[in-house]
Amino acid sequence: MEIRVLRYFLAVAREGTIVRAAKFLHVTQPTLSRQLQDLEEELGQQLFIRSNRSITLTPEGHFLRKRAEEILEIVNRTEGDFNAMGKNIGGSVHIGGGESKAMRLIAETIRELRTEYPDIHYNLYSGNAEDVMERLDKGILDFGLLIQPVDISKYDSIVLPVREVWGVVMRKDSPLAEKKALTLQDLLDPPLICSRISIRQSTVKNAYAEWFGKSFEKLNIVATYNLIYNAALMVESGIGYALALDGLVDAVGNRALCFRPLEPRLESGLNIVWKKYQIFSKAAEIFREKIQERFPESTQIK
């Protein structure tokens, strides 16, 4: 399976027709069609459903598209790292994480490094713990910022000196906004908007489950979200109350909303992690050294 053919495959999947893909790739239509047929024969699977006007992916084609995108992302990163080798230290550092105030610590670290190493570039990926760990394991990300609780035993990590406070985002004119903190009884009936990962992933769900106890399965969850900005829009529209971390409402600049912590208080620690025995690019190694310098080894989990 050649990298060139994977690029052809992705172009066809994106453009939806052989004609547009061939024009984009600057190859003839017969050449492109033959390459796709050879790829299907090589893999022993039908990748496309062909019609007179368009071409769509089969389930096997969708699987290959995801893998091909990951492969090419790693190829492009590797090429970029080699191109950056020379007298001036450059290249790219890839960091993933959820929406958290702790990302400010990462931003401050990047700011400090930019003065000394202006040719290093940073790529930030926003996603939940499950997404970030998958990309770490596949080598797409160098570092991940993970909110506890989550199993990080397979990574090297540093505990960041911050704690995130869980609570509820709501409209300022809602009845619960009159309270300074919200108890379990306050949240049993109102419509709730939860992070998608808190519903799907048991390791993160436990943070809620421990606080809510047996009542967790009885919550009136009407919607889920992946990004706090979207959750804020749903709250503002009157859909419900969003379970979220403190400080993120300010990040989206919505003055119509407010945050109230849970009572008893629920907090989460944060770790920045990377694969054990990871062979870093020079740029990523410099970032790791800077992180360890800012947050001493006494906080490092072995």
PDB file of C-alpha atoms in Angstrom:
ATOM      1  CA  MET A   1       0.000   0.000   0.000  1.00  0.00           C
ATOM      2  CA  GLU A   2       1.683   3.205  -1.161  1.00  0.00           C
ATOM      3  CA  ILE A   3       1.375   6.620   0.467  1.00  0.00           C
ATOM      4  CA  ARG A   4       0.610   8.114  -2.952  1.00  0.00           C
ATOM      5  CA  VAL A   5      -2.345   5.774  -3.409  1.00  0.00           C
ATOM      6  CA  LEU A   6      -3.682   6.647   0.040  1.00  0.00           C
ATOM      7  CA  ARG A   7      -3.590  10.307  -0.979  1.00  0.00           C
ATOM      8  CA  TYR A   8      -5.545   9.402  -4.118  1.00  0.00           C
ATOM      9  CA  PHE A   9      -8.067   7.463  -2.023  1.00  0.00           C
ATOM     10  CA  LEU A  10      -8.607  10.364   0.379  1.00  0.00           C
ATOM     11  CA  ALA A  11      -9.006  12.829  -2.479  1.00  0.00           C
ATOM     12  CA  VAL A  12     -11.779  10.716  -4.011  1.00  0.00           C
ATOM     13  CA  ALA A  13     -13.462  10.256  -0.619  1.00  0.00           C
ATOM     14  CA  ARG A  14     -13.374  14.020  -0.085  1.00  0.00           C
ATOM     15  CA  GLU A  15     -14.386  15.169  -3.583  1.00  0.00           C
ATOM     16  CA  GLY A  16     -17.109  12.566  -4.100  1.00  0.00           C
ATOM     17  CA  THR A  17     -16.418  12.071  -7.823  1.00  0.00           C
ATOM     18  CA  ILE A  18     -13.562  10.719  -9.921  1.00  0.00           C
ATOM     19  CA  VAL A  19     -13.747  13.810 -12.151  1.00  0.00           C
ATOM     20  CA  ARG A  20     -13.186  16.342  -9.353  1.00  0.00           C
ATOM     21  CA  ALA A  21     -10.584  14.194  -7.609  1.00  0.00           C
ATOM     22  CA  ALA A  22      -8.601  13.678 -10.832  1.00  0.00           C
ATOM     23  CA  LYS A  23      -8.639  17.416 -11.468  1.00  0.00           C
ATOM     24  CA  PHE A  24      -7.469  18.136  -7.915  1.00  0.00           C
ATOM     25  CA  LEU A  25      -4.669  15.547  -8.141  1.00  0.00           C
ATOM     26  CA  HIS A  26      -3.637  16.533 -11.686  1.00  0.00           C
ATOM     27  CA  VAL A  27      -3.930  12.961 -12.968  1.00  0.00           C
ATOM     28  CA  THR A  28      -6.139  11.455 -15.665  1.00  0.00           C
ATOM     29  CA  GLN A  29      -9.451   9.857 -14.757  1.00  0.00           C
ATOM     30  CA  PRO A  30      -8.463   6.414 -16.140  1.00  0.00           C
ATOM     31  CA  THR A  31      -5.248   6.489 -14.098  1.00  0.00           C
ATOM     32  CA  LEU A  32      -7.118   7.377 -10.898  1.00  0.00           C
ATOM     33  CA  SER A  33      -9.814   4.742 -11.495  1.00  0.00           C
ATOM     34  CA  ARG A  34      -7.190   2.076 -12.092  1.00  0.00           C
ATOM     35  CA  GLN A  35      -5.325   3.007  -8.896  1.00  0.00           C
ATOM     36  CA  LEU A  36      -8.523   2.701  -6.862  1.00  0.00           C
ATOM     37  CA  GLN A  37      -9.360  -0.675  -8.395  1.00  0.00           C
ATOM     38  CA  ASP A  38      -5.842  -1.912  -7.635  1.00  0.00           C
ATOM     39  CA  LEU A  39      -6.231  -0.740  -4.027  1.00  0.00           C
ATOM     40  CA  GLU A  40      -9.498  -2.629  -3.633  1.00  0.00           C
ATOM     41  CA  GLU A  41      -7.895  -5.758  -5.083  1.00  0.00           C
ATOM     42  CA  GLU A  42      -4.883  -5.405  -2.799  1.00  0.00           C
ATOM     43  CA  LEU A  43      -7.081  -5.116   0.305  1.00  0.00           C
ATOM     44  CA  GLY A  44      -9.657  -7.626  -0.881  1.00  0.00           C
ATOM     45  CA  GLN A  45     -12.522  -5.268  -0.027  1.00  0.00           C
ATOM     46  CA  GLN A  46     -14.923  -3.018  -1.907  1.00  0.00           C
ATOM     47  CA  LEU A  47     -14.155   0.525  -0.780  1.00  0.00           C
ATOM     48  CA  PHE A  48     -16.558   2.517  -2.966  1.00  0.00           C
ATOM     49  CA  ILE A  49     -20.160   2.461  -4.132  1.00  0.00           C
ATOM     50  CA  ARG A  50     -20.041   3.858  -7.638  1.00  0.00           C
ATOM     51  CA  SER A  51     -22.896   5.571  -9.482  1.00  0.00           C
ATOM     52  CA  ASN A  52     -23.162   7.737 -12.598  1.00  0.00           C
ATOM     53  CA  ARG A  53     -22.960  10.992 -10.629  1.00  0.00           C
ATOM     54  CA  SER A  54     -21.023  10.249  -7.464  1.00  0.00           C
ATOM     55  CA  ILE A  55     -18.883   7.823  -5.550  1.00  0.00           C
ATOM     56  CA  THR A  56     -19.446   7.054  -1.862  1.00  0.00           C
ATOM     57  CA  LEU A  57     -17.632   4.965   0.709  1.00  0.00           C
ATOM     58  CA  THR A  58     -18.628   1.517   1.907  1.00  0.00           C
ATOM     59  CA  PRO A  59     -18.211   0.712   5.631  1.00  0.00           C
ATOM     60  CA  GLU A  60     -14.809  -0.727   4.729  1.00  0.00           C
ATOM     61  CA  GLY A  61     -14.031   2.499   2.896  1.00  0.00           C
ATOM     62  CA  HIS A  62     -14.910   4.590   5.958  1.00  0.00           C
ATOM     63  CA  PHE A  63     -12.586   2.413   8.044  1.00  0.00           C
ATOM     64  CA  LEU A  64      -9.741   2.913   5.571  1.00  0.00           C
ATOM     65  CA  ARG A  65     -10.405   6.665   5.436  1.00  0.00           C
ATOM     66  CA  LYS A  66      -9.870   6.986   9.190  1.00  0.00           C
ATOM     67  CA  ARG A  67      -6.691   4.898   9.078  1.00  0.00           C
ATOM     68  CA  ALA A  68      -5.373   6.685   5.976  1.00  0.00           C
ATOM     69  CA  GLU A  69      -5.858  10.094   7.609  1.00  0.00           C
ATOM     70  CA  GLU A  70      -3.927   8.900  10.679  1.00  0.00           C
ATOM     71  CA  ILE A  71      -1.128   7.420   8.547  1.00  0.00           C
ATOM     72  CA  LEU A  72      -0.735  10.563   6.463  1.00  0.00           C
ATOM     73  CA  GLU A  73      -0.799  12.776   9.538  1.00  0.00           C
ATOM     74  CA  ILE A  74       2.151  10.824  10.957  1.00  0.00           C
ATOM     75  CA  VAL A  75       3.936  10.898   7.574  1.00  0.00           C
ATOM     76  CA  ASN A  76       3.475  14.662   7.304  1.00  0.00           C
ATOM     77  CA  ARG A  77       4.717  15.134  10.868  1.00  0.00           C
ATOM     78  CA  THR A  78       7.799  13.029  10.189  1.00  0.00           C
ATOM     79  CA  GLU A  79       8.586  14.939   7.011  1.00  0.00           C
ATOM     80  CA  GLY A  80       8.163  18.218   8.882  1.00  0.00           C
ATOM     81  CA  ASP A  81      10.476  17.106  11.684  1.00  0.00           C
ATOM     82  CA  PHE A  82      13.204  16.138   9.224  1.00  0.00           C
ATOM     83  CA  ASN A  83      12.794  19.342   7.257  1.00  0.00           C
ATOM     84  CA  ALA A  84      13.205  21.281  10.495  1.00  0.00           C
ATOM     85  CA  MET A  85      16.550  19.623  11.304  1.00  0.00           C
ATOM     86  CA  GLY A  86      19.513  21.965  10.956  1.00  0.00           C
ATOM     87  CA  LYS A  87      21.214  24.783  12.757  1.00  0.00           C
ATOM     88  CA  ASN A  88      17.984  26.377  14.012  1.00  0.00           C
ATOM     89  CA  ILE A  89      15.836  24.138  16.198  1.00  0.00           C
ATOM     90  CA  GLY A  90      12.355  23.931  14.719  1.00  0.00           C
ATOM     91  CA  GLY A  91       9.524  21.533  14.028  1.00  0.00           C
ATOM     92  CA  SER A  92       6.101  20.933  15.532  1.00  0.00           C
ATOM     93  CA  VAL A  93       4.810  19.903  18.944  1.00  0.00           C
ATOM     94  CA  HIS A  94       1.361  18.270  19.051  1.00  0.00           C
ATOM     95  CA  ILE A  95      -0.644  18.630  22.265  1.00  0.00           C
ATOM     96  CA  GLY A  96      -4.159  17.384  22.970  1.00  0.00           C
ATOM     97  CA  GLY A  97      -6.527  18.035  25.834  1.00  0.00           C
ATOM     98  CA  GLY A  98     -10.004  18.818  27.023  1.00  0.00           C
ATOM     99  CA  GLU A  99     -11.365  22.251  27.796  1.00  0.00           C
ATOM    100  CA  SER A 100      -9.691  23.250  31.040  1.00  0.00           C
ATOM    101  CA  LYS A 101      -8.227  26.289  32.744  1.00  0.00           C
ATOM    102  CA  ALA A 102      -5.016  24.277  33.013  1.00  0.00           C
ATOM    103  CA  MET A 103      -4.470  24.879  29.308  1.00  0.00           C
ATOM    104  CA  ARG A 104      -3.306  28.328  30.438  1.00  0.00           C
ATOM    105  CA  LEU A 105      -0.241  26.631  31.967  1.00  0.00           C
ATOM    106  CA  ILE A 106       0.500  25.070  28.598  1.00  0.00           C
ATOM    107  CA  ALA A 107       0.058  28.439  26.896  1.00  0.00           C
ATOM    108  CA  GLU A 108       2.448  30.098  29.348  1.00  0.00           C
ATOM    109  CA  THR A 109       5.038  27.385  28.686  1.00  0.00           C
ATOM    110  CA  ILE A 110       4.700  27.883  24.940  1.00  0.00           C
ATOM    111  CA  ARG A 111       5.089  31.643  25.360  1.00  0.00           C
ATOM    112  CA  GLU A 112       8.344  31.184  27.240  1.00  0.00           C
ATOM    113  CA  LEU A 113       9.694  28.770  24.630  1.00  0.00           C
ATOM    114  CA  ARG A 114       8.736  31.027  21.731  1.00  0.00           C
ATOM    115  CA  THR A 115      11.302  33.592  22.877  1.00  0.00           C
ATOM    116  CA  GLU A 116      14.178  31.115  22.758  1.00  0.00           C
ATOM    117  CA  TYR A 117      12.933  28.818  19.970  1.00  0.00           C
ATOM    118  CA  PRO A 118      10.827  30.887  17.521  1.00  0.00           C
ATOM    119  CA  ASP A 119      10.972  28.167  14.845  1.00  0.00           C
ATOM    120  CA  ILE A 120       9.061  25.631  16.952  1.00  0.00           C
ATOM    121  CA  HIS A 121       5.351  25.538  16.135  1.00  0.00           C
ATOM    122  CA  TYR A 122       2.551  24.162  18.285  1.00  0.00           C
ATOM    123  CA  ASN A 123      -0.564  22.272  17.243  1.00  0.00           C
ATOM    124  CA  LEU A 124      -3.369  22.017  19.806  1.00  0.00           C
ATOM    125  CA  TYR A 125      -6.070  19.367  19.508  1.00  0.00           C
ATOM    126  CA  SER A 126      -9.272  19.684  21.556  1.00  0.00           C
ATOM    127  CA  GLY A 127     -10.895  16.435  22.567  1.00  0.00           C
ATOM    128  CA  ASN A 128     -12.015  14.328  25.489  1.00  0.00           C
ATOM    129  CA  ALA A 129      -9.774  11.889  27.356  1.00  0.00           C
ATOM    130  CA  GLU A 130     -10.731   8.975  25.134  1.00  0.00           C
ATOM    131  CA  ASP A 131      -9.856  10.881  21.943  1.00  0.00           C
ATOM    132  CA  VAL A 132      -6.606  12.241  23.342  1.00  0.00           C
ATOM    133  CA  MET A 133      -5.355   8.869  24.591  1.00  0.00           C
ATOM    134  CA  GLU A 134      -6.175   7.200  21.285  1.00  0.00           C
ATOM    135  CA  ARG A 135      -4.120   9.814  19.434  1.00  0.00           C
ATOM    136  CA  LEU A 136      -1.293   9.526  21.939  1.00  0.00           C
ATOM    137  CA  ASP A 137      -1.169   5.766  21.511  1.00  0.00           C
ATOM    138  CA  LYS A 138      -1.062   6.083  17.723  1.00  0.00           C
ATOM    139  CA  GLY A 139       1.715   8.660  17.824  1.00  0.00           C
ATOM    140  CA  ILE A 140      -0.410  11.488  16.422  1.00  0.00           C
ATOM    141  CA  LEU A 141       0.014  13.538  19.601  1.00  0.00           C
ATOM    142  CA  ASP A 142       3.184  14.101  21.601  1.00  0.00           C
ATOM    143  CA  PHE A 143       1.474  15.148  24.838  1.00  0.00           C
ATOM    144  CA  GLY A 144      -1.977  14.965  26.384  1.00  0.00           C
ATOM    145  CA  LEU A 145      -3.627  17.061  29.082  1.00  0.00           C
ATOM    146  CA  LEU A 146      -5.978  14.743  30.993  1.00  0.00           C
ATOM    147  CA  ILE A 147      -8.522  15.554  33.676  1.00  0.00           C
ATOM    148  CA  GLN A 148      -8.774  12.994  36.478  1.00  0.00           C
ATOM    149  CA  PRO A 149     -10.008  10.430  37.141  1.00  0.00           C
ATOM    150  CA  VAL A 150      -8.555   8.498  34.204  1.00  0.00           C
ATOM    151  CA  ASP A 151      -6.113   5.589  34.075  1.00  0.00           C
ATOM    152  CA  ILE A 152      -2.673   6.970  33.122  1.00  0.00           C
ATOM    153  CA  SER A 153      -0.573   3.989  34.254  1.00  0.00           C
ATOM    154  CA  LYS A 154       0.744   3.355  30.743  1.00  0.00           C
ATOM    155  CA  TYR A 155       2.105   6.909  30.417  1.00  0.00           C
ATOM    156  CA  ASP A 156       4.818   9.025  31.972  1.00  0.00           C
ATOM    157  CA  SER A 157       3.171  12.038  33.533  1.00  0.00           C
ATOM    158  CA  ILE A 158       3.456  15.177  35.587  1.00  0.00           C
ATOM    159  CA  VAL A 159       0.804  16.375  38.015  1.00  0.00           C
ATOM    160  CA  LEU A 160      -0.075  19.978  37.269  1.00  0.00           C
ATOM    161  CA  PRO A 161      -0.452  22.349  40.247  1.00  0.00           C
ATOM    162  CA  VAL A 162      -4.131  23.076  39.636  1.00  0.00           C
ATOM    163  CA  ARG A 163      -7.455  21.599  40.681  1.00  0.00           C
ATOM    164  CA  GLU A 164     -10.617  21.823  38.622  1.00  0.00           C
ATOM    165  CA  VAL A 165     -13.923  22.419  40.410  1.00  0.00           C
ATOM    166  CA  TRP A 166     -17.073  20.757  39.089  1.00  0.00           C
ATOM    167  CA  GLY A 167     -20.404  22.495  39.141  1.00  0.00           C
ATOM    168  CA  VAL A 168     -23.305  23.690  37.038  1.00  0.00           C
ATOM    169  CA  VAL A 169     -23.539  26.377  34.367  1.00  0.00           C
ATOM    170  CA  MET A 170     -26.932  28.090  34.250  1.00  0.00           C
ATOM    171  CA  ARG A 171     -28.727  31.246  33.208  1.00  0.00           C
ATOM    172  CA  LYS A 172     -28.489  34.051  35.728  1.00  0.00           C
ATOM    173  CA  ASP A 173     -32.288  34.306  35.773  1.00  0.00           C
ATOM    174  CA  SER A 174     -32.797  30.609  36.614  1.00  0.00           C
ATOM    175  CA  PRO A 175     -34.142  29.636  40.059  1.00  0.00           C
ATOM    176  CA  LEU A 176     -30.991  27.715  41.029  1.00  0.00           C
ATOM    177  CA  ALA A 177     -28.834  30.792  40.389  1.00  0.00           C
ATOM    178  CA  GLU A 178     -30.003  32.177  43.727  1.00  0.00           C
ATOM    179  CA  LYS A 179     -28.034  29.428  45.511  1.00  0.00           C
ATOM    180  CA  LYS A 180     -24.309  29.641  46.322  1.00  0.00           C
ATOM    181  CA  ALA A 181     -23.829  25.903  45.730  1.00  0.00           C
ATOM    182  CA  LEU A 182     -25.980  23.029  44.475  1.00  0.00           C
ATOM    183  CA  THR A 183     -26.755  19.810  46.319  1.00  0.00           C
ATOM    184  CA  LEU A 184     -27.802  16.438  44.968  1.00  0.00           C
ATOM    185  CA  GLN A 185     -31.459  17.205  45.659  1.00  0.00           C
ATOM    186  CA  ASP A 186     -31.206  20.387  43.593  1.00  0.00           C
ATOM    187  CA  LEU A 187     -30.209  18.407  40.485  1.00  0.00           C
ATOM    188  CA  LEU A 188     -32.545  15.415  40.529  1.00  0.00           C
ATOM    189  CA  ASP A 189     -35.370  17.049  38.555  1.00  0.00           C
ATOM    190  CA  PRO A 190     -33.997  19.871  36.340  1.00  0.00           C
ATOM    191  CA  PRO A 191     -33.022  19.093  32.716  1.00  0.00           C
ATOM    192  CA  LEU A 192     -29.253  18.534  32.628  1.00  0.00           C
ATOM    193  CA  ILE A 193     -26.680  18.856  29.863  1.00  0.00           C
ATOM    194  CA  CYS A 194     -23.657  16.587  30.403  1.00  0.00           C
ATOM    195  CA  SER A 195     -20.304  16.185  28.743  1.00  0.00           C
ATOM    196  CA  ARG A 196     -20.537  13.378  26.217  1.00  0.00           C
ATOM    197  CA  ILE A 197     -17.511  11.668  27.694  1.00  0.00           C
ATOM    198  CA  SER A 198     -19.066  11.642  31.159  1.00  0.00           C
ATOM    199  CA  ILE A 199     -21.847   9.495  29.753  1.00  0.00           C
ATOM    200  CA  ARG A 200     -19.765   7.198  27.543  1.00  0.00           C
ATOM    201  CA  GLN A 201     -16.550   6.559  29.425  1.00  0.00           C
ATOM    202  CA  SER A 202     -16.733   4.800  32.743  1.00  0.00           C
ATOM    203  CA  THR A 203     -13.428   6.159  34.109  1.00  0.00           C
ATOM    204  CA  VAL A 204     -14.678   9.734  33.814  1.00  0.00           C
ATOM    205  CA  LYS A 205     -18.247   8.872  34.635  1.00  0.00           C
ATOM    206  CA  ASN A 206     -17.015   7.747  38.064  1.00  0.00           C
ATOM    207  CA  ALA A 207     -16.287  11.362  39.011  1.00  0.00           C
ATOM    208  CA  TYR A 208     -20.003  12.062  38.676  1.00  0.00           C
ATOM    209  CA  ALA A 209     -21.140   8.627  39.829  1.00  0.00           C
ATOM    210  CA  GLU A 210     -19.320   8.895  43.145  1.00  0.00           C
ATOM    211  CA  TRP A 211     -20.901  12.275  43.822  1.00  0.00           C
ATOM    212  CA  PHE A 212     -24.409  11.377  42.631  1.00  0.00           C
ATOM    213  CA  GLY A 213     -24.320   7.810  43.940  1.00  0.00           C
ATOM    214  CA  LYS A 214     -27.256   5.645  42.912  1.00  0.00           C
ATOM    215  CA  SER A 215     -29.092   8.746  41.674  1.00  0.00           C
ATOM    216  CA  PHE A 216     -26.787   9.124  38.669  1.00  0.00           C
ATOM    217  CA  GLU A 217     -28.898   6.848  36.459  1.00  0.00           C
ATOM    218  CA  LYS A 218     -32.029   8.788  37.429  1.00  0.00           C
ATOM    219  CA  LEU A 219     -30.796  12.180  36.266  1.00  0.00           C
ATOM    220  CA  ASN A 220     -32.878  14.012  33.692  1.00  0.00           C
ATOM    221  CA  ILE A 221     -30.145  14.292  31.024  1.00  0.00           C
ATOM    222  CA  VAL A 222     -31.663  15.975  27.971  1.00  0.00           C
ATOM    223  CA  ALA A 223     -28.533  16.684  25.920  1.00  0.00           C
ATOM    224  CA  THR A 224     -24.787  16.057  25.761  1.00  0.00           C
ATOM    225  CA  TYR A 225     -21.898  18.187  24.530  1.00  0.00           C
ATOM    226  CA  ASN A 226     -18.265  17.905  23.493  1.00  0.00           C
ATOM    227  CA  LEU A 227     -17.283  21.599  23.611  1.00  0.00           C
ATOM    228  CA  ILE A 228     -18.299  23.997  26.385  1.00  0.00           C
ATOM    229  CA  TYR A 229     -19.141  26.716  23.851  1.00  0.00           C
ATOM    230  CA  ASN A 230     -21.931  24.534  22.458  1.00  0.00           C
ATOM    231  CA  ALA A 231     -23.112  23.701  25.968  1.00  0.00           C
ATOM    232  CA  ALA A 232     -23.226  27.411  26.802  1.00  0.00           C
ATOM    233  CA  LEU A 233     -25.427  28.053  23.785  1.00  0.00           C
ATOM    234  CA  MET A 234     -27.842  25.315  24.876  1.00  0.00           C
ATOM    235  CA  VAL A 235     -27.974  26.701  28.408  1.00  0.00           C
ATOM    236  CA  GLU A 236     -28.550  30.226  27.146  1.00  0.00           C
ATOM    237  CA  SER A 237     -31.388  28.940  24.958  1.00  0.00           C
ATOM    238  CA  GLY A 238     -33.122  27.519  28.032  1.00  0.00           C
ATOM    239  CA  ILE A 239     -32.580  23.831  27.250  1.00  0.00           C
ATOM    240  CA  GLY A 240     -31.177  23.006  30.661  1.00  0.00           C
ATOM    241  CA  TYR A 241     -28.323  23.201  33.160  1.00  0.00           C
ATOM    242  CA  ALA A 242     -24.831  22.104  32.104  1.00  0.00           C
ATOM    243  CA  LEU A 243     -22.557  20.060  34.358  1.00  0.00           C
ATOM    244  CA  ALA A 244     -19.104  21.497  33.691  1.00  0.00           C
ATOM    245  CA  LEU A 245     -15.843  22.794  35.142  1.00  0.00           C
ATOM    246  CA  ASP A 246     -15.494  26.204  36.740  1.00  0.00           C
ATOM    247  CA  GLY A 247     -13.997  29.027  34.701  1.00  0.00           C
ATOM    248  CA  LEU A 248     -15.066  27.807  31.280  1.00  0.00           C
ATOM    249  CA  VAL A 249     -18.090  30.091  31.028  1.00  0.00           C
ATOM    250  CA  ASP A 250     -15.775  33.088  31.280  1.00  0.00           C
ATOM    251  CA  ALA A 251     -13.749  31.556  28.461  1.00  0.00           C
ATOM    252  CA  VAL A 252     -16.706  31.798  26.076  1.00  0.00           C
ATOM    253  CA  GLY A 253     -17.513  35.343  27.222  1.00  0.00           C
ATOM    254  CA  ASN A 254     -21.183  34.743  27.956  1.00  0.00           C
ATOM    255  CA  ARG A 255     -22.385  37.278  30.536  1.00  0.00           C
ATOM    256  CA  ALA A 256     -25.895  35.845  30.618  1.00  0.00           C
ATOM    257  CA  LEU A 257     -24.643  32.713  32.372  1.00  0.00           C
ATOM    258  CA  CYS A 258     -23.184  31.899  35.772  1.00  0.00           C
ATOM    259  CA  PHE A 259     -21.547  28.973  37.546  1.00  0.00           C
ATOM    260  CA  ARG A 260     -22.438  27.334  40.851  1.00  0.00           C
ATOM    261  CA  PRO A 261     -20.216  24.644  42.442  1.00  0.00           C
ATOM    262  CA  LEU A 262     -21.457  21.322  43.732  1.00  0.00           C
ATOM    263  CA  GLU A 263     -21.920  20.816  47.466  1.00  0.00           C
ATOM    264  CA  PRO A 264     -20.193  18.737  48.794  1.00  0.00           C
ATOM    265  CA  ARG A 265     -17.344  20.032  46.639  1.00  0.00           C
ATOM    266  CA  LEU A 266     -16.110  17.870  43.733  1.00  0.00           C
ATOM    267  CA  GLU A 267     -12.630  18.515  42.348  1.00  0.00           C
ATOM    268  CA  SER A 268     -10.373  16.869  39.750  1.00  0.00           C
ATOM    269  CA  GLY A 269      -6.618  16.916  39.330  1.00  0.00           C
ATOM    270  CA  LEU A 270      -4.864  17.197  35.985  1.00  0.00           C
ATOM    271  CA  ASN A 271      -1.869  15.507  34.404  1.00  0.00           C
ATOM    272  CA  ILE A 272       0.163  16.167  31.316  1.00  0.00           C
ATOM    273  CA  VAL A 273       1.158  12.767  29.914  1.00  0.00           C
ATOM    274  CA  TRP A 274       3.242  11.206  27.160  1.00  0.00           C
ATOM    275  CA  LYS A 275       3.970   7.655  26.024  1.00  0.00           C
ATOM    276  CA  LYS A 276       6.551   5.748  28.032  1.00  0.00           C
ATOM    277  CA  TYR A 277       9.863   5.288  26.223  1.00  0.00           C
ATOM    278  CA  GLN A 278       8.719   7.884  23.678  1.00  0.00           C
ATOM    279  CA  ILE A 279      11.347   8.937  21.145  1.00  0.00           C
ATOM    280  CA  PHE A 280      10.647  12.652  20.768  1.00  0.00           C
ATOM    281  CA  SER A 281      11.543  15.030  18.011  1.00  0.00           C
ATOM    282  CA  LYS A 282      13.987  17.724  19.166  1.00  0.00           C
ATOM    283  CA  ALA A 283      11.123  20.233  19.400  1.00  0.00           C
ATOM    284  CA  ALA A 284       8.962  17.908  21.529  1.00  0.00           C
ATOM    285  CA  GLU A 285      11.943  17.057  23.745  1.00  0.00           C
ATOM    286  CA  ILE A 286      12.529  20.753  24.428  1.00  0.00           C
ATOM    287  CA  PHE A 287       8.861  21.186  25.361  1.00  0.00           C
ATOM    288  CA  ARG A 288       9.023  18.199  27.746  1.00  0.00           C
ATOM    289  CA  GLU A 289      12.156  19.546  29.405  1.00  0.00           C
ATOM    290  CA  LYS A 290      10.490  22.924  29.864  1.00  0.00           C
ATOM    291  CA  ILE A 291       7.390  21.350  31.403  1.00  0.00           C
ATOM    292  CA  GLN A 292       9.539  19.363  33.840  1.00  0.00           C
ATOM    293  CA  GLU A 293      11.514  22.491  34.691  1.00  0.00           C
ATOM    294  CA  ARG A 294       8.351  24.481  35.465  1.00  0.00           C
ATOM    295  CA  PHE A 295       6.749  21.654  37.443  1.00  0.00           C
ATOM    296  CA  PRO A 296       9.510  19.908  39.456  1.00  0.00           C
ATOM    297  CA  GLU A 297      10.117  16.181  39.383  1.00  0.00           C
ATOM    298  CA  SER A 298       8.741  15.852  42.886  1.00  0.00           C
ATOM    299  CA  THR A 299       5.300  16.003  41.247  1.00  0.00           C
ATOM    300  CA  GLN A 300       6.117  13.415  38.584  1.00  0.00           C
ATOM    301  CA  ILE A 301       4.341  10.095  38.663  1.00  0.00           C
ATOM    302  CA  LYS A 302       6.675   7.151  38.032  1.00  0.00           C
TER     303      LYS A 302
END
